[in-house]
Amino acid sequence: MRKSKGVEHVLDQAGSRLGHPCDVDLLRFFRRHPRALLTSEQLAACVGYDVQKVSRSLDSLIGAGLVTRSPTPKSSARMYVLTSGGTHGGWLKSLLEVAATPEGRRALLQALARRHRPGGAPGAGGTRRDSRTGGSGRASEEDAYG
């Protein structure tokens, strides 16, 4: 099976659970850190998106049952836990395997952008600030999502 067909298949299985590149990058982060105690600002800095976009993506992932969030007493930090198994276990594992490489992530983001563009035109994936350099090197979020 060609990689692009594998990416499309994973996104088909994910359905409406993934709507933005930040969703994919948060899942990648939580794959590496399945239990993370962080503030929203810290999490945003880790994945390279602004706090508002991370908050919207977290709400989406939590609503889909992919991540849980628990408050911590006397702290603004929250415990985030990547869920496993359940009805999304197969496609989530496949998605995380594809997204683990730079090429796989890029293919996922391009396919995701095509799905959210009128007419399915190819897109580049969205804005993600490089936390090491402050640069992006990717098409803007407006370019990818109209």
Short mmCIF file of N, CA, C and O in Angstrom, two decimals:
data_model
loop_
_atom_site.label_atom_id
_atom_site.label_comp_id
_atom_site.label_asym_id
_atom_site.label_seq_id
_atom_site.Cartn_x
_atom_site.Cartn_y
_atom_site.Cartn_z
N MET A 1 0.85 -1.18 0.00
CA MET A 1 0.00 0.00 0.00
C MET A 1 0.89 1.24 0.00
O MET A 1 1.84 1.32 0.75
N ARG A 2 0.55 2.20 -0.87
CA ARG A 2 1.31 3.45 -0.91
C ARG A 2 1.06 4.25 0.34
O ARG A 2 0.00 4.19 0.94
N LYS A 3 2.08 5.04 0.74
CA LYS A 3 1.98 5.83 1.96
C LYS A 3 0.78 6.76 1.95
O LYS A 3 0.07 6.88 2.93
N SER A 4 0.52 7.43 0.80
CA SER A 4 -0.59 8.38 0.75
C SER A 4 -1.92 7.68 0.97
O SER A 4 -2.81 8.22 1.61
N LYS A 5 -2.06 6.47 0.45
CA LYS A 5 -3.30 5.72 0.68
C LYS A 5 -3.41 5.33 2.15
O LYS A 5 -4.49 5.34 2.71
N GLY A 6 -2.29 5.00 2.79
CA GLY A 6 -2.29 4.67 4.21
C GLY A 6 -2.69 5.87 5.05
O GLY A 6 -3.47 5.76 6.00
N VAL A 7 -2.20 7.05 4.68
CA VAL A 7 -2.55 8.28 5.39
C VAL A 7 -4.03 8.57 5.23
O VAL A 7 -4.73 8.88 6.20
N GLU A 8 -4.53 8.47 4.02
CA GLU A 8 -5.96 8.72 3.77
C GLU A 8 -6.82 7.72 4.55
O GLU A 8 -7.86 8.10 5.10
N HIS A 9 -6.38 6.47 4.59
CA HIS A 9 -7.14 5.45 5.33
C HIS A 9 -7.20 5.78 6.82
O HIS A 9 -8.25 5.69 7.45
N VAL A 10 -6.07 6.19 7.39
CA VAL A 10 -6.03 6.56 8.82
C VAL A 10 -6.96 7.74 9.08
O VAL A 10 -7.73 7.75 10.05
N LEU A 11 -6.93 8.74 8.20
CA LEU A 11 -7.80 9.91 8.38
C LEU A 11 -9.28 9.53 8.19
O LEU A 11 -10.15 10.07 8.87
N ASP A 12 -9.55 8.59 7.28
CA ASP A 12 -10.92 8.11 7.13
C ASP A 12 -11.40 7.48 8.42
O ASP A 12 -12.53 7.69 8.86
N GLN A 13 -10.54 6.67 9.05
CA GLN A 13 -10.91 6.01 10.31
C GLN A 13 -11.07 7.02 11.44
O GLN A 13 -11.94 6.86 12.29
N ALA A 14 -10.26 8.07 11.44
CA ALA A 14 -10.35 9.09 12.49
C ALA A 14 -11.64 9.90 12.36
O ALA A 14 -12.15 10.42 13.35
N GLY A 15 -12.15 9.99 11.14
CA GLY A 15 -13.39 10.72 10.92
C GLY A 15 -13.23 12.19 11.28
O GLY A 15 -12.24 12.82 10.96
N SER A 16 -14.20 12.71 12.01
CA SER A 16 -14.21 14.14 12.36
C SER A 16 -13.42 14.44 13.63
O SER A 16 -13.41 15.57 14.10
N ARG A 17 -12.74 13.45 14.18
CA ARG A 17 -11.99 13.67 15.44
C ARG A 17 -10.79 14.58 15.26
O ARG A 17 -10.32 15.16 16.21
N LEU A 18 -10.27 14.66 14.04
CA LEU A 18 -9.10 15.50 13.77
C LEU A 18 -9.51 16.58 12.78
O LEU A 18 -9.97 16.29 11.69
N GLY A 19 -9.31 17.84 13.17
CA GLY A 19 -9.71 18.93 12.30
C GLY A 19 -8.62 19.93 12.02
O GLY A 19 -8.78 20.80 11.18
N HIS A 20 -7.51 19.85 12.71
CA HIS A 20 -6.47 20.87 12.58
C HIS A 20 -5.10 20.24 12.84
O HIS A 20 -5.00 19.28 13.61
N PRO A 21 -4.05 20.78 12.24
CA PRO A 21 -2.71 20.25 12.50
C PRO A 21 -2.35 20.21 13.98
O PRO A 21 -1.64 19.30 14.42
N CYS A 22 -2.86 21.15 14.76
CA CYS A 22 -2.57 21.15 16.19
C CYS A 22 -3.07 19.87 16.85
O CYS A 22 -2.43 19.35 17.77
N ASP A 23 -4.20 19.33 16.38
CA ASP A 23 -4.72 18.07 16.92
C ASP A 23 -3.68 16.95 16.75
O ASP A 23 -3.40 16.19 17.68
N VAL A 24 -3.12 16.88 15.56
CA VAL A 24 -2.11 15.85 15.26
C VAL A 24 -0.87 16.06 16.13
O VAL A 24 -0.34 15.12 16.72
N ASP A 25 -0.41 17.31 16.23
CA ASP A 25 0.80 17.57 17.00
C ASP A 25 0.60 17.36 18.49
O ASP A 25 1.52 16.91 19.18
N LEU A 26 -0.59 17.64 19.00
CA LEU A 26 -0.86 17.32 20.41
C LEU A 26 -0.84 15.81 20.63
O LEU A 26 -0.27 15.32 21.61
N LEU A 27 -1.44 15.05 19.72
CA LEU A 27 -1.40 13.59 19.87
C LEU A 27 0.02 13.06 19.80
O LEU A 27 0.39 12.15 20.55
N ARG A 28 0.84 13.64 18.92
CA ARG A 28 2.26 13.25 18.85
C ARG A 28 2.96 13.54 20.18
O ARG A 28 3.73 12.72 20.68
N PHE A 29 2.68 14.71 20.75
CA PHE A 29 3.28 15.07 22.03
C PHE A 29 2.85 14.07 23.11
O PHE A 29 3.68 13.58 23.88
N PHE A 30 1.55 13.78 23.16
CA PHE A 30 1.06 12.87 24.20
C PHE A 30 1.50 11.43 23.97
O PHE A 30 1.54 10.64 24.91
N ARG A 31 1.87 11.08 22.75
CA ARG A 31 2.44 9.75 22.54
C ARG A 31 3.79 9.66 23.25
O ARG A 31 4.12 8.66 23.87
N ARG A 32 4.57 10.73 23.15
CA ARG A 32 5.89 10.75 23.81
C ARG A 32 5.77 10.98 25.31
O ARG A 32 6.66 10.58 26.07
N HIS A 33 4.70 11.64 25.72
CA HIS A 33 4.47 11.98 27.14
C HIS A 33 3.04 11.60 27.50
O HIS A 33 2.18 12.48 27.61
N PRO A 34 2.74 10.31 27.65
CA PRO A 34 1.34 9.88 27.83
C PRO A 34 0.68 10.40 29.10
O PRO A 34 -0.55 10.43 29.20
N ARG A 35 1.47 10.81 30.07
CA ARG A 35 0.95 11.45 31.29
C ARG A 35 1.78 12.71 31.51
O ARG A 35 2.96 12.62 31.83
N ALA A 36 1.16 13.86 31.33
CA ALA A 36 1.90 15.12 31.41
C ALA A 36 1.18 16.09 32.32
O ALA A 36 -0.01 16.32 32.19
N LEU A 37 1.92 16.67 33.25
CA LEU A 37 1.41 17.67 34.17
C LEU A 37 1.95 19.02 33.72
O LEU A 37 3.13 19.33 33.92
N LEU A 38 1.09 19.82 33.06
CA LEU A 38 1.53 21.07 32.46
C LEU A 38 0.44 22.13 32.53
O LEU A 38 -0.75 21.82 32.56
N THR A 39 0.86 23.39 32.49
CA THR A 39 -0.10 24.48 32.30
C THR A 39 -0.40 24.57 30.81
O THR A 39 0.33 24.02 29.97
N SER A 40 -1.44 25.30 30.48
CA SER A 40 -1.78 25.50 29.06
C SER A 40 -0.65 26.19 28.33
O SER A 40 -0.33 25.84 27.18
N GLU A 41 -0.03 27.16 28.97
CA GLU A 41 1.08 27.89 28.35
C GLU A 41 2.27 26.98 28.09
O GLU A 41 2.92 27.06 27.05
N GLN A 42 2.57 26.10 29.04
CA GLN A 42 3.68 25.16 28.85
C GLN A 42 3.39 24.19 27.70
O GLN A 42 4.26 23.91 26.89
N LEU A 43 2.17 23.69 27.67
CA LEU A 43 1.80 22.76 26.60
C LEU A 43 1.87 23.45 25.24
O LEU A 43 2.40 22.88 24.28
N ALA A 44 1.38 24.69 25.16
CA ALA A 44 1.44 25.44 23.91
C ALA A 44 2.89 25.63 23.47
O ALA A 44 3.21 25.48 22.29
N ALA A 45 3.77 25.94 24.39
CA ALA A 45 5.18 26.11 24.06
C ALA A 45 5.80 24.80 23.57
O ALA A 45 6.62 24.80 22.66
N CYS A 46 5.38 23.69 24.15
CA CYS A 46 5.93 22.39 23.76
C CYS A 46 5.55 22.01 22.33
O CYS A 46 6.34 21.40 21.62
N VAL A 47 4.32 22.32 21.92
CA VAL A 47 3.87 21.91 20.59
C VAL A 47 3.99 23.02 19.55
O VAL A 47 3.82 22.76 18.36
N GLY A 48 4.27 24.26 20.00
CA GLY A 48 4.54 25.33 19.06
C GLY A 48 3.33 26.01 18.46
O GLY A 48 3.40 26.53 17.35
N TYR A 49 2.21 26.00 19.16
CA TYR A 49 1.01 26.71 18.72
C TYR A 49 0.63 27.71 19.80
O TYR A 49 1.06 27.59 20.94
N ASP A 50 -0.25 28.67 19.45
CA ASP A 50 -0.67 29.62 20.47
C ASP A 50 -1.64 28.94 21.45
O ASP A 50 -2.21 27.90 21.15
N VAL A 51 -1.78 29.54 22.61
CA VAL A 51 -2.56 28.94 23.70
C VAL A 51 -4.02 28.73 23.28
O VAL A 51 -4.61 27.70 23.61
N GLN A 52 -4.59 29.68 22.55
CA GLN A 52 -5.99 29.55 22.15
C GLN A 52 -6.20 28.37 21.21
O GLN A 52 -7.17 27.62 21.34
N LYS A 53 -5.28 28.17 20.25
CA LYS A 53 -5.41 27.03 19.32
C LYS A 53 -5.24 25.73 20.08
O LYS A 53 -5.98 24.77 19.84
N VAL A 54 -4.29 25.68 20.99
CA VAL A 54 -4.08 24.46 21.79
C VAL A 54 -5.32 24.17 22.63
O VAL A 54 -5.77 23.03 22.72
N SER A 55 -5.91 25.20 23.19
CA SER A 55 -7.12 25.02 24.00
C SER A 55 -8.26 24.45 23.17
O SER A 55 -8.95 23.51 23.60
N ARG A 56 -8.46 24.99 21.97
CA ARG A 56 -9.53 24.47 21.09
C ARG A 56 -9.25 23.02 20.69
O ARG A 56 -10.15 22.18 20.69
N SER A 57 -8.00 22.73 20.35
CA SER A 57 -7.66 21.36 19.95
C SER A 57 -7.81 20.40 21.13
O SER A 57 -8.30 19.29 20.96
N LEU A 58 -7.38 20.83 22.32
CA LEU A 58 -7.54 19.98 23.51
C LEU A 58 -9.01 19.68 23.76
O LEU A 58 -9.37 18.53 24.04
N ASP A 59 -9.85 20.70 23.66
CA ASP A 59 -11.29 20.49 23.87
C ASP A 59 -11.82 19.46 22.87
O ASP A 59 -12.62 18.59 23.23
N SER A 60 -11.36 19.54 21.64
CA SER A 60 -11.78 18.59 20.60
C SER A 60 -11.30 17.17 20.92
O SER A 60 -12.07 16.20 20.84
N LEU A 61 -10.03 17.04 21.29
CA LEU A 61 -9.47 15.72 21.60
C LEU A 61 -10.09 15.12 22.85
O LEU A 61 -10.34 13.91 22.92
N ILE A 62 -10.37 15.96 23.84
CA ILE A 62 -11.02 15.49 25.06
C ILE A 62 -12.45 15.06 24.75
O ILE A 62 -12.91 14.00 25.19
N GLY A 63 -13.15 15.86 23.95
CA GLY A 63 -14.51 15.52 23.55
C GLY A 63 -14.58 14.22 22.77
O GLY A 63 -15.57 13.48 22.85
N ALA A 64 -13.54 13.92 22.01
CA ALA A 64 -13.48 12.67 21.23
C ALA A 64 -13.02 11.49 22.07
O ALA A 64 -12.97 10.36 21.58
N GLY A 65 -12.66 11.75 23.33
CA GLY A 65 -12.22 10.67 24.21
C GLY A 65 -10.79 10.21 23.98
O GLY A 65 -10.41 9.12 24.41
N LEU A 66 -9.98 11.04 23.31
CA LEU A 66 -8.60 10.67 23.02
C LEU A 66 -7.63 11.07 24.12
O LEU A 66 -6.58 10.47 24.29
N VAL A 67 -8.00 12.12 24.86
CA VAL A 67 -7.17 12.65 25.94
C VAL A 67 -8.09 12.96 27.11
O VAL A 67 -9.24 13.36 26.91
N THR A 68 -7.60 12.77 28.32
CA THR A 68 -8.33 13.22 29.50
C THR A 68 -7.53 14.34 30.16
O THR A 68 -6.31 14.41 30.02
N ARG A 69 -8.26 15.22 30.85
CA ARG A 69 -7.62 16.35 31.53
C ARG A 69 -8.19 16.40 32.94
O ARG A 69 -9.39 16.40 33.13
N SER A 70 -7.30 16.45 33.92
CA SER A 70 -7.72 16.51 35.32
C SER A 70 -7.09 17.72 35.98
O SER A 70 -5.89 17.96 35.82
N PRO A 71 -7.87 18.49 36.75
CA PRO A 71 -7.28 19.61 37.48
C PRO A 71 -6.39 19.11 38.61
O PRO A 71 -6.54 17.98 39.08
N THR A 72 -5.46 19.93 39.00
CA THR A 72 -4.60 19.61 40.14
C THR A 72 -4.84 20.64 41.22
O THR A 72 -4.96 21.84 40.93
N PRO A 73 -4.91 20.21 42.48
CA PRO A 73 -5.15 21.18 43.56
C PRO A 73 -4.00 22.17 43.69
O PRO A 73 -2.83 21.81 43.52
N LYS A 74 -4.36 23.42 43.94
CA LYS A 74 -3.37 24.47 44.22
C LYS A 74 -2.39 24.73 43.08
O LYS A 74 -1.26 25.15 43.32
N SER A 75 -2.78 24.45 41.85
CA SER A 75 -1.89 24.66 40.72
C SER A 75 -2.71 24.93 39.47
O SER A 75 -3.81 24.41 39.32
N SER A 76 -2.15 25.73 38.57
CA SER A 76 -2.84 25.94 37.29
C SER A 76 -2.50 24.83 36.29
O SER A 76 -3.09 24.77 35.22
N ALA A 77 -1.58 23.96 36.66
CA ALA A 77 -1.23 22.83 35.80
C ALA A 77 -2.36 21.81 35.80
O ALA A 77 -3.11 21.68 36.77
N ARG A 78 -2.47 21.10 34.71
CA ARG A 78 -3.46 20.03 34.57
C ARG A 78 -2.73 18.74 34.22
O ARG A 78 -1.69 18.77 33.58
N MET A 79 -3.33 17.63 34.63
CA MET A 79 -2.79 16.32 34.23
C MET A 79 -3.50 15.90 32.95
O MET A 79 -4.72 15.78 32.91
N TYR A 80 -2.72 15.72 31.89
CA TYR A 80 -3.24 15.26 30.62
C TYR A 80 -2.80 13.81 30.43
O TYR A 80 -1.63 13.48 30.65
N VAL A 81 -3.74 12.97 30.02
CA VAL A 81 -3.44 11.56 29.84
C VAL A 81 -3.98 11.12 28.47
O VAL A 81 -5.15 11.34 28.16
N LEU A 82 -3.11 10.53 27.67
CA LEU A 82 -3.52 9.96 26.39
C LEU A 82 -4.25 8.67 26.67
O LEU A 82 -3.74 7.78 27.36
N THR A 83 -5.47 8.56 26.16
CA THR A 83 -6.24 7.33 26.37
C THR A 83 -5.78 6.29 25.37
O THR A 83 -5.21 6.60 24.32
N SER A 84 -6.01 5.05 25.67
CA SER A 84 -5.62 3.98 24.76
C SER A 84 -6.75 2.96 24.67
O SER A 84 -7.61 2.90 25.53
N GLY A 85 -6.71 2.18 23.61
CA GLY A 85 -7.74 1.17 23.44
C GLY A 85 -9.07 1.76 23.05
O GLY A 85 -9.14 2.79 22.40
N GLY A 86 -10.13 1.12 23.46
CA GLY A 86 -11.47 1.59 23.14
C GLY A 86 -11.75 1.51 21.65
O GLY A 86 -11.09 0.81 20.89
N THR A 87 -12.72 2.30 21.22
CA THR A 87 -13.14 2.26 19.82
C THR A 87 -12.14 2.93 18.88
O THR A 87 -12.22 2.75 17.68
N HIS A 88 -11.21 3.70 19.42
CA HIS A 88 -10.25 4.40 18.58
C HIS A 88 -8.85 3.81 18.65
O HIS A 88 -7.93 4.35 18.08
N GLY A 89 -8.71 2.70 19.34
CA GLY A 89 -7.38 2.12 19.53
C GLY A 89 -6.64 1.80 18.26
O GLY A 89 -5.46 2.11 18.12
N GLY A 90 -7.30 1.20 17.27
CA GLY A 90 -6.63 0.80 16.04
C GLY A 90 -6.18 1.97 15.19
O GLY A 90 -5.03 2.06 14.80
N TRP A 91 -7.10 2.90 14.91
CA TRP A 91 -6.73 4.02 14.05
C TRP A 91 -5.78 4.98 14.76
O TRP A 91 -4.92 5.56 14.13
N LEU A 92 -5.95 5.14 16.08
CA LEU A 92 -5.06 6.05 16.81
C LEU A 92 -3.63 5.52 16.78
O LEU A 92 -2.68 6.28 16.54
N LYS A 93 -3.48 4.24 16.98
CA LYS A 93 -2.14 3.64 16.92
C LYS A 93 -1.54 3.83 15.54
O LYS A 93 -0.37 4.22 15.40
N SER A 94 -2.33 3.59 14.50
CA SER A 94 -1.84 3.77 13.13
C SER A 94 -1.48 5.23 12.86
O SER A 94 -0.44 5.51 12.26
N LEU A 95 -2.32 6.14 13.31
CA LEU A 95 -2.04 7.57 13.12
C LEU A 95 -0.73 7.95 13.80
O LEU A 95 0.10 8.65 13.21
N LEU A 96 -0.54 7.51 15.02
CA LEU A 96 0.67 7.87 15.77
C LEU A 96 1.91 7.25 15.14
O LEU A 96 2.98 7.86 15.17
N GLU A 97 1.78 6.07 14.56
CA GLU A 97 2.92 5.46 13.87
C GLU A 97 3.29 6.27 12.63
O GLU A 97 4.47 6.53 12.37
N VAL A 98 2.28 6.67 11.85
CA VAL A 98 2.55 7.47 10.66
C VAL A 98 3.14 8.82 11.05
O VAL A 98 4.11 9.29 10.46
N ALA A 99 2.56 9.46 12.06
CA ALA A 99 2.97 10.81 12.47
C ALA A 99 4.32 10.83 13.18
O ALA A 99 4.87 11.92 13.42
N ALA A 100 4.88 9.69 13.50
CA ALA A 100 6.14 9.63 14.25
C ALA A 100 7.34 10.12 13.44
O ALA A 100 8.35 10.53 14.02
N THR A 101 7.24 10.12 12.12
CA THR A 101 8.35 10.59 11.29
C THR A 101 8.00 11.95 10.70
O THR A 101 6.83 12.26 10.51
N PRO A 102 9.01 12.75 10.38
CA PRO A 102 8.71 14.04 9.74
C PRO A 102 7.93 13.89 8.44
O PRO A 102 7.00 14.65 8.18
N GLU A 103 8.28 12.88 7.64
CA GLU A 103 7.59 12.68 6.37
C GLU A 103 6.14 12.26 6.61
O GLU A 103 5.24 12.71 5.90
N GLY A 104 5.92 11.40 7.59
CA GLY A 104 4.57 10.95 7.90
C GLY A 104 3.72 12.09 8.43
O GLY A 104 2.55 12.24 8.06
N ARG A 105 4.29 12.91 9.31
CA ARG A 105 3.56 14.07 9.84
C ARG A 105 3.18 15.00 8.71
O ARG A 105 2.04 15.46 8.61
N ARG A 106 4.13 15.28 7.83
CA ARG A 106 3.88 16.17 6.70
C ARG A 106 2.76 15.62 5.82
O ARG A 106 1.85 16.36 5.42
N ALA A 107 2.80 14.33 5.54
CA ALA A 107 1.75 13.71 4.71
C ALA A 107 0.39 13.80 5.39
O ALA A 107 -0.62 14.09 4.73
N LEU A 108 0.34 13.57 6.70
CA LEU A 108 -0.91 13.69 7.43
C LEU A 108 -1.46 15.12 7.37
O LEU A 108 -2.65 15.33 7.14
N LEU A 109 -0.58 16.10 7.61
CA LEU A 109 -1.03 17.49 7.61
C LEU A 109 -1.49 17.93 6.23
O LEU A 109 -2.48 18.66 6.10
N GLN A 110 -0.81 17.47 5.19
CA GLN A 110 -1.24 17.81 3.83
C GLN A 110 -2.59 17.18 3.51
O GLN A 110 -3.47 17.84 2.95
N ALA A 111 -2.77 15.93 3.89
CA ALA A 111 -4.05 15.26 3.65
C ALA A 111 -5.17 15.91 4.46
O ALA A 111 -6.29 16.09 3.97
N LEU A 112 -4.88 16.30 5.69
CA LEU A 112 -5.86 16.97 6.54
C LEU A 112 -6.25 18.32 5.93
O LEU A 112 -7.43 18.68 5.88
N ALA A 113 -5.27 19.06 5.42
CA ALA A 113 -5.55 20.35 4.78
C ALA A 113 -6.42 20.17 3.55
O ALA A 113 -7.34 20.96 3.32
N ARG A 114 -6.15 19.14 2.74
CA ARG A 114 -6.96 18.89 1.55
C ARG A 114 -8.41 18.62 1.93
O ARG A 114 -9.32 19.05 1.24
N ARG A 115 -8.62 17.93 3.03
CA ARG A 115 -9.98 17.62 3.46
C ARG A 115 -10.75 18.85 3.91
O ARG A 115 -11.97 18.85 3.88
N HIS A 116 -10.04 19.85 4.37
CA HIS A 116 -10.70 21.04 4.91
C HIS A 116 -10.72 22.20 3.94
O HIS A 116 -11.14 23.29 4.29
N ARG A 117 -10.26 21.96 2.72
CA ARG A 117 -10.28 22.99 1.68
C ARG A 117 -11.48 22.77 0.79
O ARG A 117 -11.78 21.64 0.44
N PRO A 118 -12.13 23.85 0.37
CA PRO A 118 -13.21 23.69 -0.62
C PRO A 118 -12.64 23.06 -1.88
O PRO A 118 -11.61 23.48 -2.39
N GLY A 119 -13.27 22.03 -2.36
CA GLY A 119 -12.80 21.34 -3.57
C GLY A 119 -11.65 20.40 -3.34
O GLY A 119 -11.17 19.78 -4.27
N GLY A 120 -11.17 20.27 -2.10
CA GLY A 120 -10.10 19.32 -1.78
C GLY A 120 -8.76 19.67 -2.39
O GLY A 120 -7.95 18.79 -2.64
N ALA A 121 -8.49 20.94 -2.62
CA ALA A 121 -7.20 21.35 -3.20
C ALA A 121 -6.07 21.04 -2.24
O ALA A 121 -6.22 21.13 -1.04
N PRO A 122 -4.91 20.65 -2.76
CA PRO A 122 -3.77 20.35 -1.88
C PRO A 122 -3.39 21.55 -1.04
O PRO A 122 -3.43 22.68 -1.51
N GLY A 123 -3.01 21.26 0.20
CA GLY A 123 -2.57 22.30 1.12
C GLY A 123 -1.28 21.90 1.78
O GLY A 123 -0.81 20.78 1.64
N ALA A 124 -0.70 22.78 2.55
CA ALA A 124 0.60 22.51 3.14
C ALA A 124 0.56 22.15 4.60
O ALA A 124 1.55 21.71 5.14
N GLY A 125 -0.55 22.35 5.29
CA GLY A 125 -0.58 21.86 6.66
C GLY A 125 -0.87 22.83 7.75
O GLY A 125 -1.44 22.46 8.72
N GLY A 126 -0.48 24.07 7.71
CA GLY A 126 -0.82 24.97 8.79
C GLY A 126 0.39 25.53 9.50
O GLY A 126 1.50 25.04 9.36
N THR A 127 0.14 26.52 10.30
CA THR A 127 1.21 27.21 10.99
C THR A 127 1.63 26.46 12.24
O THR A 127 0.80 26.05 13.02
N ARG A 128 2.89 26.32 12.40
CA ARG A 128 3.43 25.76 13.63
C ARG A 128 4.73 26.47 13.88
O ARG A 128 5.65 26.41 13.08
N ARG A 129 4.81 27.17 14.96
CA ARG A 129 6.02 27.91 15.29
C ARG A 129 7.10 26.94 15.73
O ARG A 129 6.85 26.07 16.55
N ASP A 130 8.29 27.07 15.18
CA ASP A 130 9.42 26.24 15.61
C ASP A 130 9.91 26.81 16.93
O ASP A 130 10.44 27.92 16.98
N SER A 131 9.74 26.07 18.01
CA SER A 131 10.07 26.58 19.34
C SER A 131 11.57 26.80 19.52
O SER A 131 11.99 27.52 20.40
N ARG A 132 12.39 26.20 18.66
CA ARG A 132 13.83 26.40 18.79
C ARG A 132 14.29 27.67 18.07
O ARG A 132 15.21 28.33 18.50
N THR A 133 13.63 28.00 16.96
CA THR A 133 14.09 29.14 16.18
C THR A 133 13.08 30.27 16.10
O THR A 133 13.41 31.35 15.67
N GLY A 134 11.83 30.00 16.47
CA GLY A 134 10.79 31.01 16.36
C GLY A 134 10.23 31.10 14.95
O GLY A 134 9.29 31.81 14.69
N GLY A 135 10.81 30.35 13.99
CA GLY A 135 10.35 30.38 12.61
C GLY A 135 9.37 29.27 12.33
O GLY A 135 9.12 28.41 13.16
N SER A 136 8.83 29.28 11.14
CA SER A 136 7.84 28.27 10.80
C SER A 136 8.30 27.40 9.65
O SER A 136 8.39 26.20 9.79
N GLY A 137 8.54 27.99 8.49
CA GLY A 137 8.93 27.18 7.34
C GLY A 137 7.76 26.44 6.74
O GLY A 137 7.93 25.64 5.84
N ARG A 138 6.55 26.68 7.20
CA ARG A 138 5.37 26.02 6.66
C ARG A 138 4.38 27.08 6.20
O ARG A 138 4.43 28.22 6.63
N ALA A 139 3.44 26.66 5.38
CA ALA A 139 2.41 27.58 4.94
C ALA A 139 1.60 28.06 6.12
O ALA A 139 1.50 27.37 7.13
N SER A 140 1.04 29.24 5.98
CA SER A 140 0.26 29.77 7.10
C SER A 140 -1.02 28.98 7.29
O SER A 140 -1.50 28.30 6.37
N GLU A 141 -1.59 29.09 8.48
CA GLU A 141 -2.83 28.42 8.80
C GLU A 141 -3.93 28.90 7.85
O GLU A 141 -4.75 28.12 7.39
N GLU A 142 -3.93 30.19 7.52
CA GLU A 142 -4.94 30.72 6.60
C GLU A 142 -4.78 30.09 5.23
O GLU A 142 -5.77 29.80 4.55
N ASP A 143 -3.52 29.88 4.76
CA ASP A 143 -3.30 29.24 3.48
C ASP A 143 -3.82 27.83 3.46
O ASP A 143 -4.40 27.38 2.48
N ALA A 144 -3.63 27.11 4.55
CA ALA A 144 -4.02 25.70 4.59
C ALA A 144 -5.50 25.49 4.86
O ALA A 144 -6.07 24.51 4.43
N TYR A 145 -6.13 26.43 5.59
CA TYR A 145 -7.52 26.22 6.01
C TYR A 145 -8.44 27.33 5.59
O TYR A 145 -9.51 27.48 6.13
N GLY A 146 -8.01 28.12 4.60
CA GLY A 146 -8.87 29.14 4.02
C GLY A 146 -9.17 30.21 4.98
O GLY A 146 -9.91 31.02 5.01
#
